């Protein structure tokens, strides 16, 4: 008991340290969760903020890149065309500038923050733009490096500094190549040039002035931190219509650092948060029991596993890249294709205090795996024959239709987003494991979770830290109109409760919190 109390206090100390970097984004929703509505149209996001995200306490939405991009016909309208900008006009596959502005405003009005995915490392690929099609019809010529609607011209790109033979990044052990050469042929902007910095800053500030709360910055590994520092430093304060005077944008930077390259995530810690790609890769391995990993090893999850400092980390089980074999993480990444272990891993992430969490919201595609490679990894969002993205229909049971997966609407994930909000700031306490794949832990006196990743049953009495009473499990059901639609858990006067989880239960876990008390 003695050591347990100390651990709780220690953890609380860490918790308090978080606030200095992200106070504005946390002041209203506590330790909130961001959902990535990948490839959704702006008008659907606006509706989702009002009808679902605000009522269920989501902190914010990561939106797909809002800038004008190439239109690719071979293959037909892949998702990655949005990572190939041709201008900073706010007209993309998700909608027009007017629709973007309306969405940001409607989401802010109901307290849901918008974080824009921004592509500022590069423009489109050198060989892109057969026919030169773009989402707003702006002229560009990639082979001549001409983007008159920014405007950028050849002098704004890094070609003269790149030392690789092909002009592309060939060697990830050479930091100069990684930052001065082309990533997969994408024309690499020279962010040290005043003209380029100015155009990027103007683009980001247009979004800040419209009301976005911050940015996911794509491909940060491929830019120099000193240039990013200047760019972030010139960002306007958040729009006072929705945010306290003097609030700064939250920036989380995409840096894929799995530990085997000279460029380190730590170079970006002073600039903002950083995507922790080791998180999903390692957590996937643990839930899959690869390399002899057991759930009980998660007792030291976080910095103890070589992850970055908690107050720097943006964490996720999967993202739009690695759920289809792109980017980092490889085969261990859990996705909606394996719903049972996926829900358990997402629930663990949302229950655990480490990092700031983001949940994925995907669409289905026809996977066609040949020699470990998905030949359909390019497939874009559900769309009409003319290539325009389809709306997201909502079924009577709350799930989404038309190939939209909507993991964030899965009741188990939605209820764990609520759990995270309720246990915000509470230390991790009452850890238990059976030295194998059964674990449990609490968050102060607010919530408790039990996970059974063994092939057999779990049947055990545990200290929960919760007040005596009957609680409704928010995984097998939830509290509704004062009644419980799932398992009921009784906590006795000493804070102990009995848990039974069979390996054939729909979900291998149980979670209760103060708001699920009957
Ligand atoms: C782009 O420039 C190249 C080289 O000058 C030219 O051959 C090509 O036709 C141009 N493409 C477009 C779409 O204007
Ligand atoms: C943990 O629980 C599983 C499932 O009941 C069991 O197979 C395993 O032996 C337990 N481990 C220990 C160390 O008790």
PDB file of N, CA, C and O and ligand atoms in Angstrom, residues 131-132 139-141 143-144, ligand 1:
ATOM      1  N   UNK A 131      -1.862  16.247 -67.405  1.00  0.00           N
ATOM      2  CA  UNK A 131      -3.024  17.090 -67.677  1.00  0.00           C
ATOM      3  C   UNK A 131      -3.122  18.284 -66.746  1.00  0.00           C
ATOM      4  O   UNK A 131      -3.948  19.163 -66.940  1.00  0.00           O
ATOM      5  N   UNK A 132      -2.264  18.291 -65.712  1.00  0.00           N
ATOM      6  CA  UNK A 132      -2.227  19.453 -64.834  1.00  0.00           C
ATOM      7  C   UNK A 132      -3.519  19.715 -64.085  1.00  0.00           C
ATOM      8  O   UNK A 132      -3.868  20.854 -63.816  1.00  0.00           O
ATOM      9  N   UNK A 139      -3.457  26.599 -62.378  1.00  0.00           N
ATOM     10  CA  UNK A 139      -2.393  26.138 -63.263  1.00  0.00           C
ATOM     11  C   UNK A 139      -1.130  25.827 -62.453  1.00  0.00           C
ATOM     12  O   UNK A 139      -0.795  26.529 -61.497  1.00  0.00           O
ATOM     13  N   UNK A 140      -0.448  24.758 -62.816  1.00  0.00           N
ATOM     14  CA  UNK A 140       0.885  24.485 -62.277  1.00  0.00           C
ATOM     15  C   UNK A 140       1.624  23.642 -63.302  1.00  0.00           C
ATOM     16  O   UNK A 140       1.010  23.022 -64.175  1.00  0.00           O
ATOM     17  N   UNK A 141       2.944  23.669 -63.216  1.00  0.00           N
ATOM     18  CA  UNK A 141       3.747  22.801 -64.062  1.00  0.00           C
ATOM     19  C   UNK A 141       4.852  22.205 -63.205  1.00  0.00           C
ATOM     20  O   UNK A 141       5.851  22.871 -62.903  1.00  0.00           O
ATOM     21  N   UNK A 143       7.048  19.796 -63.697  1.00  0.00           N
ATOM     22  CA  UNK A 143       8.383  19.546 -64.251  1.00  0.00           C
ATOM     23  C   UNK A 143       9.188  20.843 -64.317  1.00  0.00           C
ATOM     24  O   UNK A 143      10.408  20.824 -64.249  1.00  0.00           O
ATOM     25  N   UNK A 144       8.489  21.978 -64.388  1.00  0.00           N
ATOM     26  CA  UNK A 144       9.193  23.275 -64.371  1.00  0.00           C
ATOM     27  C   UNK A 144       9.181  23.910 -62.986  1.00  0.00           C
ATOM     28  O   UNK A 144       9.663  25.034 -62.817  1.00  0.00           O
TER      29      UNK A 144
HETATM   30  C1  LIG B   1       5.291  21.924 -68.474  1.00  0.00           C
HETATM   31  O1  LIG B   1       6.529  22.316 -68.956  1.00  0.00           O
HETATM   32  C2  LIG B   1       7.108  21.375 -69.832  1.00  0.00           C
HETATM   33  C3  LIG B   1       8.546  21.805 -70.139  1.00  0.00           C
HETATM   34  O2  LIG B   1       8.587  23.162 -70.561  1.00  0.00           O
HETATM   35  C4  LIG B   1       6.241  21.274 -71.069  1.00  0.00           C
HETATM   36  O3  LIG B   1       6.793  20.320 -71.963  1.00  0.00           O
HETATM   37  C5  LIG B   1       4.861  20.845 -70.640  1.00  0.00           C
HETATM   38  O4  LIG B   1       3.988  20.840 -71.751  1.00  0.00           O
HETATM   39  C6  LIG B   1       4.307  21.777 -69.591  1.00  0.00           C
HETATM   40  N1  LIG B   1       3.075  21.226 -69.058  1.00  0.00           N
HETATM   41  C7  LIG B   1       1.962  21.948 -68.912  1.00  0.00           C
HETATM   42  C8  LIG B   1       0.793  21.224 -68.312  1.00  0.00           C
HETATM   43  O5  LIG B   1       1.891  23.106 -69.211  1.00  0.00           O
END
